[in-house]
Coordinates of C-alpha atoms in Angstrom, one line a residue:
M1 CA 40.4 30.1 99.6
R2 CA 44.2 31.6 99.0
L3 CA 46.9 29.5 97.3
K4 CA 48.3 29.0 100.5
H5 CA 45.5 27.4 102.0
R6 CA 44.8 25.3 99.2
I7 CA 48.6 24.0 98.7
A8 CA 48.3 23.3 102.7
I9 CA 45.1 21.3 102.7
H10 CA 46.2 19.5 99.6
F11 CA 49.8 18.2 101.5
F12 CA 47.6 17.6 105.2
T13 CA 45.1 15.5 102.8
Q14 CA 47.6 13.8 100.7
I15 CA 49.8 13.2 104.3
F16 CA 46.6 11.9 105.8
V17 CA 45.9 9.5 103.4
T18 CA 49.1 8.5 102.9
F19 CA 49.3 7.7 106.6
I20 CA 46.0 5.9 107.1
A21 CA 47.1 3.9 104.2
T22 CA 50.3 3.0 105.4
F23 CA 48.6 2.1 108.6
F24 CA 46.4 -0.4 107.3
M25 CA 48.9 -1.7 105.3
L26 CA 51.0 -2.4 107.9
V27 CA 48.3 -3.6 110.3
L28 CA 47.4 -6.2 107.2
F29 CA 51.3 -6.9 106.5
L30 CA 51.6 -7.8 110.8
I31 CA 48.5 -10.0 110.4
A32 CA 49.3 -11.6 107.2
G33 CA 53.4 -12.2 109.0
M34 CA 51.7 -13.5 112.3
H35 CA 49.3 -15.9 110.2
L36 CA 52.1 -17.4 108.2
L37 CA 54.3 -17.5 111.2
A38 CA 51.5 -19.3 113.0
K39 CA 51.2 -22.0 110.0
T40 CA 54.4 -22.4 109.4
E41 CA 55.1 -23.6 113.3
L42 CA 51.7 -25.4 113.2
I43 CA 53.5 -27.7 110.8
S44 CA 57.2 -27.5 112.7
N45 CA 55.5 -27.7 115.7
P46 CA 52.0 -28.3 116.2
K47 CA 51.9 -28.8 120.3
K48 CA 53.8 -25.7 120.8
A49 CA 52.0 -23.3 117.9
I50 CA 48.2 -24.5 119.5
V51 CA 49.5 -23.5 122.9
E52 CA 50.8 -20.0 122.1
N53 CA 48.9 -18.8 119.5
L54 CA 45.0 -20.3 119.8
P55 CA 44.2 -18.0 122.8
Y56 CA 45.0 -14.6 120.3
S57 CA 42.2 -16.5 117.9
S58 CA 39.5 -17.3 120.4
L59 CA 36.9 -14.7 120.3
F60 CA 35.0 -14.3 124.0
K61 CA 31.7 -12.7 124.0
E62 CA 29.1 -11.8 127.1
D63 CA 27.9 -14.6 129.1
N64 CA 31.3 -16.5 128.9
H65 CA 30.4 -17.4 125.3
I66 CA 33.2 -18.2 122.9
E67 CA 33.5 -18.6 119.4
L68 CA 37.0 -20.6 118.2
N69 CA 38.3 -20.4 114.5
E70 CA 37.4 -23.7 112.6
T71 CA 41.3 -23.9 111.5
W72 CA 42.5 -24.6 115.3
Q73 CA 39.6 -26.7 115.7
D74 CA 40.9 -29.0 113.0
A75 CA 44.0 -28.4 114.2
L76 CA 43.4 -29.6 117.8
R77 CA 41.5 -32.8 116.2
E78 CA 44.5 -33.5 113.5
N79 CA 47.1 -33.6 116.5
N80 CA 44.9 -35.2 118.9
I81 CA 44.8 -32.3 121.3
W82 CA 41.9 -31.3 123.8
M83 CA 41.4 -28.1 124.8
Q84 CA 39.6 -26.6 128.0
I85 CA 39.2 -22.8 129.0
I86 CA 38.7 -21.9 132.8
N87 CA 36.9 -19.1 134.5
E88 CA 38.3 -17.5 137.4
D89 CA 36.1 -19.6 139.6
G90 CA 37.7 -22.8 138.4
K91 CA 34.7 -23.7 136.2
V92 CA 35.0 -25.1 132.2
I93 CA 33.2 -22.8 130.2
Y94 CA 34.5 -23.8 127.1
E95 CA 36.0 -27.1 125.4
H96 CA 36.9 -28.7 122.4
N97 CA 37.8 -32.0 121.3
T98 CA 37.4 -33.4 125.0
I99 CA 36.6 -37.4 124.2
D100 CA 37.9 -38.5 127.9
S101 CA 34.9 -38.7 129.9
S102 CA 37.6 -38.7 133.0
L103 CA 38.6 -34.8 132.2
K104 CA 37.0 -32.6 135.3
N105 CA 34.4 -30.0 134.5
E106 CA 35.5 -27.9 137.4
Y107 CA 38.9 -27.6 139.3
T108 CA 40.1 -26.9 142.4
I109 CA 42.8 -24.7 143.7
N110 CA 44.6 -27.7 144.3
D111 CA 44.1 -29.5 140.5
L112 CA 45.2 -26.4 139.3
L113 CA 48.7 -25.9 141.1
R114 CA 49.3 -29.7 140.4
I115 CA 48.8 -29.3 136.6
E116 CA 51.2 -25.9 136.8
E117 CA 53.5 -28.1 139.0
T118 CA 53.8 -31.5 136.9
N119 CA 52.2 -30.2 133.3
T120 CA 50.2 -33.5 133.7
L121 CA 46.7 -34.7 134.3
G122 CA 46.2 -38.4 134.6
N123 CA 48.2 -40.0 131.2
Y124 CA 47.6 -36.2 129.7
T125 CA 50.6 -34.0 129.3
V126 CA 49.0 -30.6 129.8
E127 CA 50.5 -27.3 128.4
T128 CA 48.8 -24.4 130.0
Y129 CA 48.3 -20.6 128.6
F130 CA 47.0 -17.7 131.3
E131 CA 44.9 -15.4 129.1
V132 CA 44.9 -11.6 131.0
W133 CA 43.6 -9.4 128.3
E134 CA 40.2 -10.2 128.7
P135 CA 37.6 -8.1 131.3
Q136 CA 38.2 -11.3 133.3
P137 CA 41.0 -14.0 133.5
Y138 CA 40.7 -16.9 131.5
Y139 CA 43.1 -20.3 132.1
F140 CA 43.9 -22.5 128.8
L141 CA 44.5 -26.3 129.3
F142 CA 45.8 -28.2 126.2
G143 CA 46.3 -31.8 126.7
Y144 CA 47.3 -34.9 124.6
L145 CA 48.9 -38.6 125.2
E146 CA 52.7 -38.7 124.6
E147 CA 52.4 -42.3 122.5
Q148 CA 55.9 -42.6 121.4
Q149 CA 57.3 -41.9 124.9
M150 CA 54.7 -44.3 126.6
L151 CA 56.0 -47.0 124.3
L152 CA 59.6 -45.7 124.3
Q153 CA 59.0 -46.1 128.2
N154 CA 57.5 -49.7 128.1
W155 CA 60.6 -50.9 125.8
F156 CA 63.2 -49.7 128.2
D157 CA 61.4 -51.3 131.2
T158 CA 60.7 -54.8 129.7
Y159 CA 64.0 -55.2 127.3
G160 CA 66.6 -52.8 128.7
D161 CA 69.1 -54.1 131.2
N162 CA 70.7 -51.1 133.2
G163 CA 70.1 -49.0 130.1
R164 CA 71.7 -51.6 127.5
V165 CA 69.6 -53.9 125.6
E166 CA 71.7 -57.5 124.6
G167 CA 70.9 -60.8 123.3
D168 CA 67.5 -61.9 122.8
N169 CA 66.1 -58.5 123.7
E170 CA 67.5 -56.8 121.4
N171 CA 66.1 -59.0 118.6
R172 CA 62.7 -58.8 120.2
L173 CA 62.9 -55.3 120.8
E174 CA 64.4 -54.9 116.8
E175 CA 60.9 -56.9 116.2
E176 CA 58.8 -54.0 118.0
I177 CA 60.3 -51.4 116.3
N178 CA 60.6 -53.0 113.0
K179 CA 56.5 -53.2 113.3
H180 CA 56.5 -49.2 114.1
K181 CA 59.1 -48.7 111.2
G182 CA 61.6 -46.7 113.8
M183 CA 64.7 -46.5 115.1
L184 CA 66.6 -46.4 118.3
E185 CA 69.8 -45.2 118.9
I186 CA 71.4 -45.7 122.7
Y187 CA 74.2 -43.1 123.9
Q188 CA 76.2 -43.4 127.1
D189 CA 78.1 -40.8 128.1
G190 CA 78.0 -38.9 124.9
K191 CA 79.1 -42.0 122.6
L192 CA 76.6 -44.2 120.3
I193 CA 76.8 -47.4 121.9
N194 CA 73.8 -48.8 119.9
T195 CA 71.4 -48.8 116.9
I196 CA 68.3 -51.1 116.8
G197 CA 66.0 -51.1 113.6
K198 CA 66.5 -49.9 110.4
S199 CA 68.5 -46.7 109.7
I200 CA 65.9 -43.8 108.8
A201 CA 67.5 -41.0 109.3
P202 CA 71.6 -40.1 109.3
E203 CA 73.6 -39.7 111.8
R204 CA 72.9 -37.0 114.0
K205 CA 74.7 -34.0 115.4
P206 CA 73.5 -33.4 119.2
L207 CA 72.0 -29.5 118.4
S208 CA 70.0 -31.6 115.3
I209 CA 68.4 -33.6 117.9
I210 CA 67.4 -31.6 120.3
G211 CA 66.0 -29.3 116.7
S212 CA 64.3 -32.7 116.2
M213 CA 62.3 -32.0 119.7
H214 CA 61.6 -28.3 119.4
V215 CA 60.5 -28.3 115.9
P216 CA 59.6 -32.2 114.6
G217 CA 58.3 -30.7 111.8
N218 CA 61.1 -29.6 110.2
F219 CA 63.2 -32.8 110.2
E220 CA 62.6 -35.9 108.4
T221 CA 61.7 -38.1 111.8
K222 CA 60.2 -37.6 114.9
V223 CA 62.1 -38.0 118.3
T224 CA 61.4 -39.5 121.5
V225 CA 63.9 -39.4 123.8
L226 CA 64.1 -41.3 127.3
N227 CA 66.9 -40.7 130.3
D228 CA 69.0 -43.0 132.7
D229 CA 70.6 -40.9 134.9
T230 CA 72.0 -44.1 137.1
E231 CA 73.8 -45.0 133.6
N232 CA 73.9 -41.4 132.1
I233 CA 72.5 -43.7 129.1
S234 CA 69.9 -41.9 126.7
W235 CA 67.6 -43.4 124.3
V236 CA 66.5 -41.8 121.1
Y237 CA 63.6 -43.0 119.4
H238 CA 63.4 -42.0 115.5
E239 CA 59.8 -42.3 113.8
L240 CA 59.2 -41.3 110.4
N241 CA 57.8 -37.6 110.1
D242 CA 54.7 -37.8 107.8
T243 CA 54.3 -33.8 107.8
Y244 CA 57.9 -33.1 106.9
T245 CA 57.6 -32.3 103.0
E246 CA 54.5 -30.0 104.0
R247 CA 56.8 -27.6 105.5
I248 CA 58.1 -26.2 102.5
V249 CA 56.9 -22.8 101.7
R250 CA 55.0 -22.3 98.2
F251 CA 53.9 -19.3 96.7
F252 CA 51.2 -20.3 95.4
S253 CA 49.6 -23.1 97.8
N254 CA 50.4 -20.2 100.9
E255 CA 48.1 -17.6 101.2
E256 CA 49.4 -15.6 103.6
L257 CA 52.6 -15.2 101.4
Q258 CA 51.1 -14.7 98.7
I259 CA 49.3 -11.6 100.7
I260 CA 52.3 -10.4 102.2
I261 CA 54.3 -10.4 98.9
L262 CA 51.3 -8.4 97.3
I263 CA 51.3 -5.8 100.6
T264 CA 55.4 -5.4 99.8
L265 CA 54.3 -4.8 96.2
V266 CA 51.8 -2.3 96.8
S267 CA 54.2 -0.8 99.4
L268 CA 56.1 -0.1 96.6
I269 CA 54.0 1.1 94.0
I270 CA 52.1 3.6 96.0
P271 CA 55.2 6.0 96.7
F272 CA 55.5 5.5 92.6
I273 CA 52.2 6.5 92.4
L274 CA 52.0 9.4 94.8
S275 CA 55.5 10.4 93.0
F276 CA 53.5 10.2 89.5
W277 CA 51.0 12.2 90.8
N278 CA 52.8 14.8 92.8
G279 CA 54.6 15.6 89.6
Y280 CA 51.4 15.5 87.6
R281 CA 49.5 17.5 90.3
Y282 CA 52.1 20.3 91.0
G283 CA 54.6 20.1 88.1
K284 CA 52.6 19.7 84.9
P285 CA 51.0 23.2 85.7
L286 CA 54.5 24.8 86.7
L287 CA 55.8 23.6 82.9
L288 CA 52.2 25.4 81.6
L289 CA 53.6 28.7 83.2
I290 CA 57.1 28.1 82.0
N291 CA 55.7 27.8 78.7
W292 CA 53.6 31.3 79.2
L293 CA 56.6 33.1 80.3
K294 CA 58.5 31.7 76.8
F295 CA 55.5 33.2 75.0
V296 CA 55.1 36.3 77.2
E297 CA 58.6 36.8 76.5
Q298 CA 58.4 36.8 72.7
K299 CA 55.2 38.9 73.4
Q300 CA 52.9 36.4 71.8
Y301 CA 50.0 37.7 74.2
D302 CA 47.2 36.1 72.2
T303 CA 48.6 32.4 72.8
V304 CA 48.7 33.1 76.1
L305 CA 44.7 34.6 76.4
H306 CA 43.1 32.9 73.4
G307 CA 45.2 30.3 72.3
L308 CA 45.9 26.4 72.8
E309 CA 47.6 27.1 75.6
H310 CA 45.2 29.0 77.3
K311 CA 42.5 26.0 75.9
K312 CA 44.7 23.7 78.3
I313 CA 43.5 25.2 81.6
Y314 CA 40.5 27.1 81.1
R315 CA 36.9 25.3 80.3
K316 CA 34.8 27.0 77.3
N317 CA 32.8 28.5 80.3
G318 CA 35.9 30.6 81.6
K319 CA 36.8 28.2 85.2
V320 CA 39.9 26.6 85.3
K321 CA 39.9 23.0 85.2
F322 CA 39.9 20.7 87.7
R323 CA 43.3 19.4 87.6
Y324 CA 45.1 22.7 87.6
R325 CA 42.9 24.6 90.0
I326 CA 45.4 24.2 92.4
Y327 CA 47.1 26.8 91.3
K328 CA 44.0 28.7 90.4
E329 CA 44.9 32.0 91.4
V330 CA 48.5 31.7 89.8
F331 CA 47.0 31.3 86.4
E332 CA 44.3 34.1 86.6
S333 CA 47.2 36.6 87.7
F334 CA 49.3 35.4 84.8
S335 CA 46.4 36.1 82.4
K336 CA 45.5 39.3 83.8
L337 CA 49.2 40.3 83.8
S338 CA 49.4 39.3 80.1
E339 CA 46.2 41.0 79.5
K340 CA 47.6 44.3 80.8
L341 CA 51.3 43.6 79.2
S342 CA 48.9 43.0 75.8
L343 CA 47.3 46.7 76.7
A344 CA 50.7 48.0 77.8
D345 CA 52.0 47.0 74.1
Q346 CA 49.0 48.2 72.6
E347 CA 49.5 51.8 74.2
R348 CA 53.2 52.0 74.0
A349 CA 52.4 51.3 70.2
R350 CA 49.9 54.1 70.2
L351 CA 52.1 56.0 72.1
E352 CA 55.0 55.5 69.6
K353 CA 52.4 57.0 67.0
T354 CA 50.9 59.9 69.1
R355 CA 54.6 60.5 69.4
E356 CA 55.0 60.6 65.7
E357 CA 52.4 62.9 65.2
W358 CA 53.8 64.9 68.2
M359 CA 56.9 65.3 66.2
A360 CA 55.0 65.6 63.0
G361 CA 52.9 69.0 64.6
I362 CA 56.0 70.3 66.4
S363 CA 57.9 70.7 63.2
H364 CA 54.8 72.0 61.6
D365 CA 53.9 74.9 64.2
L366 CA 57.9 75.6 64.8
R367 CA 58.5 75.4 60.8
T368 CA 56.0 77.9 60.1
P369 CA 57.1 81.0 62.6
L370 CA 61.1 80.3 62.2
S371 CA 60.4 80.4 58.1
S372 CA 59.1 83.8 58.8
I373 CA 62.2 84.8 60.9
Q374 CA 64.7 83.0 59.0
G375 CA 63.5 84.6 55.6
Y376 CA 63.1 88.4 57.2
G377 CA 67.0 87.2 58.7
H378 CA 68.4 86.7 55.2
M379 CA 66.6 89.8 53.6
L380 CA 68.2 92.2 56.3
E381 CA 71.5 90.1 56.5
S382 CA 71.7 90.3 52.7
D383 CA 71.5 94.7 52.5
Q384 CA 70.3 93.9 49.5
Y385 CA 67.0 95.7 50.0
D386 CA 66.6 99.3 51.0
F387 CA 63.7 99.4 53.6
S388 CA 61.8 102.4 54.5
R389 CA 61.2 103.0 58.6
E390 CA 57.5 101.7 58.0
E391 CA 58.7 98.5 56.8
L392 CA 61.5 97.5 59.2
Q393 CA 58.7 98.0 61.9
Q394 CA 56.6 95.9 59.7
I395 CA 59.2 93.3 59.9
G396 CA 59.8 93.9 63.4
T397 CA 56.7 93.4 64.4
V398 CA 56.3 90.1 62.3
I399 CA 60.1 88.6 64.0
R400 CA 58.1 89.4 67.9
D401 CA 54.4 87.6 67.0
K402 CA 56.4 84.8 65.6
S403 CA 59.2 85.1 68.4
E404 CA 56.3 85.1 71.1
Y405 CA 53.9 82.7 69.2
M406 CA 57.0 80.1 69.4
V407 CA 57.3 81.4 73.4
D408 CA 53.8 80.3 73.8
L409 CA 54.0 76.9 72.1
V410 CA 57.1 76.3 74.2
N411 CA 55.1 76.9 77.3
D412 CA 52.2 74.8 76.2
F413 CA 54.3 71.5 75.9
S414 CA 55.6 72.5 79.0
L415 CA 52.5 73.0 80.5
V416 CA 51.0 69.7 79.2
F417 CA 54.0 67.8 81.1
Q418 CA 53.4 69.3 84.1
L419 CA 49.8 68.7 83.9
K420 CA 50.6 64.8 83.0
N421 CA 53.1 64.7 86.0
S422 CA 50.6 66.2 88.6
A423 CA 53.4 68.5 89.1
I424 CA 50.2 71.8 88.8
T425 CA 48.6 72.9 91.9
I426 CA 45.5 74.6 92.2
Q427 CA 44.1 77.0 94.5
K428 CA 40.1 76.9 94.8
E429 CA 38.4 79.9 95.6
Q430 CA 34.0 80.3 95.5
V431 CA 33.8 82.3 92.1
D432 CA 30.8 83.8 90.6
I433 CA 30.4 81.6 87.9
N434 CA 27.9 83.9 86.0
S435 CA 30.2 87.2 86.5
F436 CA 33.8 85.0 85.8
I437 CA 31.9 83.6 82.4
Q438 CA 30.4 86.7 81.1
N439 CA 33.8 88.5 81.5
A440 CA 36.0 85.7 79.7
V441 CA 32.9 86.0 76.6
E442 CA 33.2 89.9 76.3
K443 CA 36.7 90.0 76.0
H444 CA 36.6 88.1 72.7
S445 CA 33.4 89.6 71.8
H446 CA 35.1 93.0 72.2
D447 CA 38.0 91.8 69.9
F448 CA 37.9 94.2 66.6
T449 CA 39.6 91.0 64.8
L450 CA 36.6 88.5 65.4
Y451 CA 34.0 91.4 64.2
R452 CA 32.7 88.4 62.1
N453 CA 31.6 86.2 64.6
Q454 CA 28.8 86.4 66.9
I455 CA 29.5 85.4 70.7
T456 CA 26.3 85.5 72.8
F457 CA 26.1 84.9 76.4
E458 CA 23.2 83.0 78.6
P459 CA 23.5 83.5 82.3
S460 CA 21.9 80.8 84.7
P461 CA 18.5 82.4 85.9
I462 CA 19.5 81.9 89.8
S463 CA 23.0 82.9 91.3
C464 CA 25.7 80.2 90.6
V465 CA 28.9 79.9 92.6
A466 CA 31.5 77.0 92.0
A467 CA 34.7 76.4 93.5
I468 CA 37.7 77.1 90.9
D469 CA 40.9 78.4 90.6
P470 CA 40.3 81.4 88.0
K471 CA 44.0 81.7 87.1
W472 CA 43.8 78.3 85.6
F473 CA 40.0 78.1 84.5
I474 CA 40.2 81.3 82.4
R475 CA 42.7 79.1 80.2
V476 CA 40.2 76.5 79.5
V477 CA 37.3 79.2 78.6
D478 CA 39.6 81.0 76.5
N479 CA 41.0 77.6 74.7
L480 CA 37.5 76.7 74.1
L481 CA 36.4 79.8 72.7
S482 CA 39.5 80.2 70.2
N483 CA 39.3 76.9 69.0
A484 CA 35.4 77.4 68.3
I485 CA 36.5 80.6 66.5
K486 CA 39.9 78.8 64.5
H487 CA 38.0 76.0 63.5
N488 CA 35.1 77.4 62.3
P489 CA 34.1 79.5 59.1
P490 CA 33.3 83.2 59.8
E491 CA 30.4 84.5 60.4
T492 CA 29.5 81.1 63.1
T493 CA 27.6 82.1 65.9
I494 CA 29.0 80.9 69.2
H495 CA 26.5 80.4 72.3
V496 CA 28.2 80.2 75.6
K497 CA 25.7 79.3 78.6
V498 CA 25.6 78.6 82.2
N499 CA 23.3 76.3 84.1
C500 CA 23.2 75.6 87.7
E501 CA 21.5 72.7 89.2
H502 CA 21.3 69.4 91.5
D503 CA 24.8 70.9 92.7
Q504 CA 26.2 70.8 89.4
T505 CA 27.8 73.8 87.5
I506 CA 27.6 73.5 83.5
I507 CA 29.5 75.6 81.0
T508 CA 28.0 75.3 77.4
F509 CA 29.4 76.2 74.5
T510 CA 27.6 75.9 71.3
D511 CA 28.2 76.8 67.6
N512 CA 26.7 76.3 64.0
G513 CA 29.7 75.7 62.4
K514 CA 31.1 72.9 60.5
G515 CA 31.1 70.0 63.3
I516 CA 33.5 67.1 64.0
A517 CA 33.5 63.8 62.6
K518 CA 32.5 61.1 65.1
E519 CA 35.8 59.1 64.7
D520 CA 37.6 62.3 65.7
I521 CA 35.6 63.3 68.6
N522 CA 36.9 60.7 70.7
K523 CA 40.7 61.9 69.6
L524 CA 39.9 65.5 70.5
F525 CA 41.5 65.3 74.1
N526 CA 44.8 63.5 72.6
R527 CA 48.2 65.5 72.6
Y528 CA 48.7 67.0 69.3
Y529 CA 46.2 65.4 67.3
R530 CA 45.2 68.4 64.6
G531 CA 42.7 66.5 62.5
T532 CA 42.8 67.1 58.7
N533 CA 43.6 70.8 58.9
T534 CA 47.3 71.5 59.3
T535 CA 46.9 75.1 57.8
E536 CA 49.2 77.7 59.7
Q537 CA 45.5 79.4 60.8
T538 CA 45.1 76.5 63.3
E539 CA 48.7 76.8 65.3
G540 CA 48.5 75.6 68.2
E541 CA 45.4 73.7 68.1
G542 CA 46.8 70.1 68.8
L543 CA 47.7 71.2 73.0
G544 CA 44.6 73.5 73.6
M545 CA 41.9 70.8 74.0
N546 CA 43.9 68.4 75.9
I547 CA 45.0 71.4 78.6
A548 CA 41.6 72.7 78.9
N549 CA 40.7 68.7 79.5
A550 CA 43.5 68.2 82.1
I551 CA 42.6 71.4 83.8
V552 CA 38.8 70.6 84.1
E553 CA 39.8 67.3 85.9
L554 CA 41.8 68.5 88.2
H555 CA 38.9 70.4 89.2
G556 CA 37.1 67.3 89.5
G557 CA 34.6 68.1 86.5
K558 CA 34.6 66.6 83.1
I559 CA 34.3 67.9 79.5
L560 CA 31.4 66.1 76.9
I561 CA 31.5 66.9 73.3
D562 CA 28.4 66.2 71.2
S563 CA 29.1 67.1 67.4
K564 CA 27.8 66.6 63.7
V565 CA 29.3 67.4 60.7
N566 CA 28.1 70.5 58.9
K567 CA 25.5 71.2 61.8
G568 CA 27.6 72.3 64.7
T569 CA 29.4 71.5 68.0
E570 CA 28.3 71.5 71.8
I571 CA 30.8 71.2 74.3
S572 CA 29.8 71.0 77.8
I573 CA 32.0 71.6 81.2
I574 CA 30.6 70.1 84.1
L575 CA 31.7 71.0 87.6

């Protein structure tokens, strides 16, 4: 898998998981918040909380089977509220806390309309709720007796006179109110005109009284109100609220609040964990790469390839550790780059050494002929010698030979660089190899200066034709024959053989000379490698094999060498 795809998958997975986690935390937060609000409202205004929240907690199943949470069942009993659920036909399919046998099991449309208009059913005050989320509609009835309201109405009728209470009626009413541990306030035209009973509540502002009616659980007293529009009189009855102290929300006693705070903390911790994880997952590998760059800059390649930094990322089996696998290709590419840079550094050192050898070789090969030319030049310039015609001719011949040798040496240098930079092009043609090699061998065997060396030729028994460039390939044959003569003692036998088989042409040069040491064989093709022999007799030997090998490679072939010290050498050209 490519790096960009792996990173894309990592980020997509992370975003997806974060989205799912955030979604579930949000759902939990909303559920916990709703439970907390419902619980708080159940304390502040139980009747309203039951009517507004209980329908959402009812579980409707098939065949009109309904399950109600035990918490809501307890709430109905504690607040003396009965509940009925009516289906679309007006039948009661579920009821709870209906201890009054007078309640119906089925309601007509007239009954339901009367309940909806008056919010009463017999002596009960009824709150309704219409459920439309289920597959079929349901109608909820919540009924309860307002005992304080009935009690206040009875007092108003018994002890009131046009809404006022005076004389003995006030004393009798006060006795009744004290029995209930309550207090009555009478207002007319917005002013408090009478207070009956022991004071159990501070003086209230108008909105405080309204608040006591809407959220009685939030005030010290519960309020019941009776109005007489004729005299513009209002009776406000206060009774101690036993549930007032329970309205305080405490962390260690409220599970919903604990859940909300826990969700909030988790919501804050998750981004921190993700930030830390992203820094560890994506940042740490980058820091390691920066360290690797520093080591590479300092040419400490072994630290990257085999040292402690390498062990941080790679297992013993050579695989990248899991936590760094996202950047697997980067580390592998960097390792390969470090390896190549290390090899390049080694190659540069080797080339520097070769360059030094070249300079030493060039200095040696040029110094010898230059010394001869310089010596003869001084002799001629000094006019101290009286040379004969033959001696002058001999001096001229030596100077010309040395100059030609230097020219050939410079040409060889130029040729080596041309071959290295592929600046030489060859023009191949079909050539009879038997005849070509035989002519090259005869040229050397007829050289009277080589009369002490025996050079033989064995042609291929079958016709042998190969595509070569005669102009350049003759240079290969001459170089190999010259090296075999120069680097071996006199009377060395040199045998040249041509063999054509399996679409291959093999030209073998075999001698019984002094051979080549094993450690020197791989160095023969190095430019200007001279071995251990640096005598003048081996002038130019450092370039001959390199040139021969480069020309053969241009022909798509290769040169193989097999040699043993004091037993001879076999060099094969395979085309």
